[in-house]
């Protein structure tokens, strides 16, 4: 017995000696690491004490900033500032390229053939460059990008559309597209919303790192905010940018996203205006298209029904435009020749289409009846002019000075009605054809200008019918055609997109709050006519053509989907957890299922659903091992949907299953 005790004590002493030896080795290792940090054994990392001091200061700054507000608010502000800077840089680059084209064309005056080559080959080269560059860097960069962003915000994972290569390709390609000028007649709103969303996705990752979170939440508030910032940074219009995000981008807008959207949009709009002031384009913080409408009597009460008639006209025109747009999308998808060309020679297709458009708009031919020398910004500014062109067409001195009065291009033929009518007829099929170009481009601003031309023609005709003015108390008060142009722009673009945000955008762009009531009336009437018959909007047609699994767009083309019983997509119920479950039952459920959301029922016999619980919360419960009952839990977050029948759990609908179903429906169209 003593021998055994001696052996055991010897083993204990031997174990203690080993523990002491291991502890000494650990101490030596720690001391060596400390010496390595204090010495300069790594020459490629100098100024270690200075760097450590800077890091400490940055940590303190982050703590101070975090105590004032959450880090996500700083990311929202950064998003607005960065997007506005990108928008300003793009506008500056495009303006320089457009001035170079105008200078080269003016230097060749007197040489008709050389001017024709200059007018056509310049936009052809830029469009081909835009197509080839964007397609070679990232094939997903073509088009507007709004349908894809809407699909991402609805919960579908599309990481390629938020990549850094897509951001670079779309930005450079969009500059080349806009530099082609009014010949191609395309804008930047849609692609810039996509660009803003890509910037927001990377800022969301940065915000996640700063907050110390492990999981990235790209489908959170940052992308919704980025959609609003994209519009606000294009026009300096924060309120309409948020409304655009609510109407177009999100199927269901969360109230918690309102404040971040307005905050980031205000930061973007303010930065855009400040940069415009710094560049000399604006003298103060004013509307982008400042107008000079009369504030004393902007319109008569008798003109209110006339604005409603204009809304009906714009709604009918939008139906024609949407029909032509859907037809050409279907034609491209079914024509074998175009399918082959667009799959192998996209740059060649862009070059041929743009050459056709540029030949038609050549100023020495049909272009003189379309005001083709004006840029997109000059087109809108001239259409919103408050003066009546019919009274100015007889003034020869005005016609001879087109640089001082851009609107004089509309009366160069001597008849503004002929110019406006020809412009509307030609731009309708030209814009529909330009929508097929495989390059980064926006379609909202051309539609906005087209509606302004409809309103201008309507206003000029009304002024002519009323003998160039309305008389009240022996005072001559002429009708303002610019007000009708503004209402037509909002009504037509709102009808095409099935939204009301263009009405507010028209007011923010011009600062004309006096025309708020007639503009809103015309937009409502146009929307009512365009929405009748379950016609898909412009963006819905693009989503359907691209077979994107966006459920609201699929419902527009297949209304029968709303009547499909949910029982057809139900999956098995799977493991459930009763309210009075203990640690043993919780551990058993966690071992038998891999769902992130686990349903909680009253009892296993009744199967009455009470709520759901996160898997992580159950794991935390097991770690603390608290003996408590689980009550009614939080509302479902979106990963799974539990379906009950009279309170009894029937099954579960998972998001991957729903996404697969929508993809199958999109492929069948």
mmCIF file of N, CA, C and O in Angstrom, residues 300 303 306 388 390 417 458-471 476-481 484:
data_model
loop_
_atom_site.group_PDB
_atom_site.id
_atom_site.type_symbol
_atom_site.label_atom_id
_atom_site.label_comp_id
_atom_site.label_asym_id
_atom_site.label_seq_id
_atom_site.Cartn_x
_atom_site.Cartn_y
_atom_site.Cartn_z
ATOM 1 N N UNK A 300 -55.024 80.195 -64.938
ATOM 2 C CA UNK A 300 -56.390 80.532 -64.585
ATOM 3 C C UNK A 300 -57.126 79.285 -64.089
ATOM 4 O O UNK A 300 -56.783 78.159 -64.468
ATOM 5 N N UNK A 303 -58.194 76.783 -66.599
ATOM 6 C CA UNK A 303 -57.182 75.934 -67.223
ATOM 7 C C UNK A 303 -57.038 74.585 -66.528
ATOM 8 O O UNK A 303 -56.372 73.686 -67.057
ATOM 9 N N UNK A 306 -58.210 71.825 -68.573
ATOM 10 C CA UNK A 306 -57.318 71.672 -69.723
ATOM 11 C C UNK A 306 -56.100 70.833 -69.344
ATOM 12 O O UNK A 306 -55.620 70.008 -70.140
ATOM 13 N N UNK A 388 -44.006 82.506 -75.572
ATOM 14 C CA UNK A 388 -44.711 81.832 -76.654
ATOM 15 C C UNK A 388 -43.875 81.894 -77.922
ATOM 16 O O UNK A 388 -43.500 82.970 -78.383
ATOM 17 N N UNK A 390 -44.727 81.175 -80.935
ATOM 18 C CA UNK A 390 -45.437 81.704 -82.104
ATOM 19 C C UNK A 390 -45.266 83.209 -82.231
ATOM 20 O O UNK A 390 -45.209 83.747 -83.335
ATOM 21 N N UNK A 417 -44.871 74.606 -84.660
ATOM 22 C CA UNK A 417 -45.765 73.452 -84.620
ATOM 23 C C UNK A 417 -45.222 72.317 -85.483
ATOM 24 O O UNK A 417 -45.298 71.140 -85.112
ATOM 25 N N UNK A 458 -49.027 71.168 -76.971
ATOM 26 C CA UNK A 458 -50.391 71.396 -76.497
ATOM 27 C C UNK A 458 -50.553 72.841 -76.022
ATOM 28 O O UNK A 458 -51.556 73.501 -76.324
ATOM 29 N N UNK A 459 -49.565 73.356 -75.288
ATOM 30 C CA UNK A 459 -49.641 74.728 -74.794
ATOM 31 C C UNK A 459 -49.559 75.758 -75.894
ATOM 32 O O UNK A 459 -50.278 76.770 -75.873
ATOM 33 N N UNK A 460 -48.691 75.536 -76.878
ATOM 34 C CA UNK A 460 -48.606 76.467 -78.008
ATOM 35 C C UNK A 460 -49.899 76.473 -78.815
ATOM 36 O O UNK A 460 -50.359 77.534 -79.271
ATOM 37 N N UNK A 461 -50.495 75.297 -78.994
ATOM 38 C CA UNK A 461 -51.766 75.255 -79.705
ATOM 39 C C UNK A 461 -52.884 75.944 -78.947
ATOM 40 O O UNK A 461 -53.719 76.640 -79.542
ATOM 41 N N UNK A 462 -52.878 75.786 -77.615
ATOM 42 C CA UNK A 462 -53.889 76.457 -76.805
ATOM 43 C C UNK A 462 -53.717 77.974 -76.861
ATOM 44 O O UNK A 462 -54.705 78.726 -76.913
ATOM 45 N N UNK A 463 -52.462 78.435 -76.845
ATOM 46 C CA UNK A 463 -52.212 79.868 -76.938
ATOM 47 C C UNK A 463 -52.664 80.420 -78.289
ATOM 48 O O UNK A 463 -53.184 81.537 -78.384
ATOM 49 N N UNK A 464 -52.492 79.637 -79.342
ATOM 50 C CA UNK A 464 -52.931 80.088 -80.668
ATOM 51 C C UNK A 464 -54.452 80.121 -80.765
ATOM 52 O O UNK A 464 -55.035 81.051 -81.343
ATOM 53 N N UNK A 465 -55.125 79.123 -80.198
ATOM 54 C CA UNK A 465 -56.592 79.075 -80.259
ATOM 55 C C UNK A 465 -57.204 80.215 -79.471
ATOM 56 O O UNK A 465 -58.215 80.810 -79.875
ATOM 57 N N UNK A 466 -56.613 80.545 -78.346
ATOM 58 C CA UNK A 466 -57.148 81.624 -77.509
ATOM 59 C C UNK A 466 -56.646 82.991 -77.952
ATOM 60 O O UNK A 466 -56.553 83.912 -77.137
ATOM 61 N N UNK A 467 -56.284 83.111 -79.209
ATOM 62 C CA UNK A 467 -55.809 84.386 -79.775
ATOM 63 C C UNK A 467 -54.603 84.914 -79.016
ATOM 64 O O UNK A 467 -54.495 86.081 -78.674
ATOM 65 N N UNK A 468 -53.715 83.969 -78.714
ATOM 66 C CA UNK A 468 -52.433 84.327 -78.115
ATOM 67 C C UNK A 468 -52.584 84.922 -76.717
ATOM 68 O O UNK A 468 -51.751 85.674 -76.273
ATOM 69 N N UNK A 469 -53.634 84.576 -76.032
ATOM 70 C CA UNK A 469 -53.756 85.065 -74.662
ATOM 71 C C UNK A 469 -55.178 85.092 -74.186
ATOM 72 O O UNK A 469 -56.125 85.005 -74.972
ATOM 73 N N UNK A 470 -55.347 85.230 -72.885
ATOM 74 C CA UNK A 470 -56.650 85.346 -72.255
ATOM 75 C C UNK A 470 -56.750 86.722 -71.647
ATOM 76 O O UNK A 470 -55.820 87.192 -70.990
ATOM 77 N N UNK A 471 -57.897 87.400 -71.842
ATOM 78 C CA UNK A 471 -58.069 88.760 -71.353
ATOM 79 C C UNK A 471 -58.945 88.750 -70.104
ATOM 80 O O UNK A 471 -59.995 88.110 -70.066
ATOM 81 N N UNK A 476 -53.996 92.010 -70.553
ATOM 82 C CA UNK A 476 -53.590 90.868 -71.373
ATOM 83 C C UNK A 476 -52.720 89.931 -70.536
ATOM 84 O O UNK A 476 -51.661 90.317 -70.068
ATOM 85 N N UNK A 477 -53.184 88.705 -70.329
ATOM 86 C CA UNK A 477 -52.449 87.701 -69.567
ATOM 87 C C UNK A 477 -52.214 86.489 -70.463
ATOM 88 O O UNK A 477 -53.120 85.672 -70.645
ATOM 89 N N UNK A 478 -51.061 86.386 -71.089
ATOM 90 C CA UNK A 478 -50.830 85.296 -72.037
ATOM 91 C C UNK A 478 -50.748 83.947 -71.332
ATOM 92 O O UNK A 478 -50.342 83.843 -70.177
ATOM 93 N N UNK A 479 -51.138 82.927 -72.045
ATOM 94 C CA UNK A 479 -51.028 81.555 -71.546
ATOM 95 C C UNK A 479 -49.550 81.151 -71.552
ATOM 96 O O UNK A 479 -48.803 81.470 -72.475
ATOM 97 N N UNK A 480 -49.140 80.429 -70.526
ATOM 98 C CA UNK A 480 -47.750 80.020 -70.360
ATOM 99 C C UNK A 480 -47.573 78.612 -70.928
ATOM 100 O O UNK A 480 -47.942 77.623 -70.271
ATOM 101 N N UNK A 481 -47.009 78.434 -72.120
ATOM 102 C CA UNK A 481 -46.809 77.078 -72.653
ATOM 103 C C UNK A 481 -45.786 76.281 -71.857
ATOM 104 O O UNK A 481 -45.825 75.043 -71.873
ATOM 105 N N UNK A 484 -47.447 74.002 -69.343
ATOM 106 C CA UNK A 484 -47.990 72.789 -69.952
ATOM 107 C C UNK A 484 -46.872 71.809 -70.306
ATOM 108 O O UNK A 484 -47.070 70.583 -70.237
#
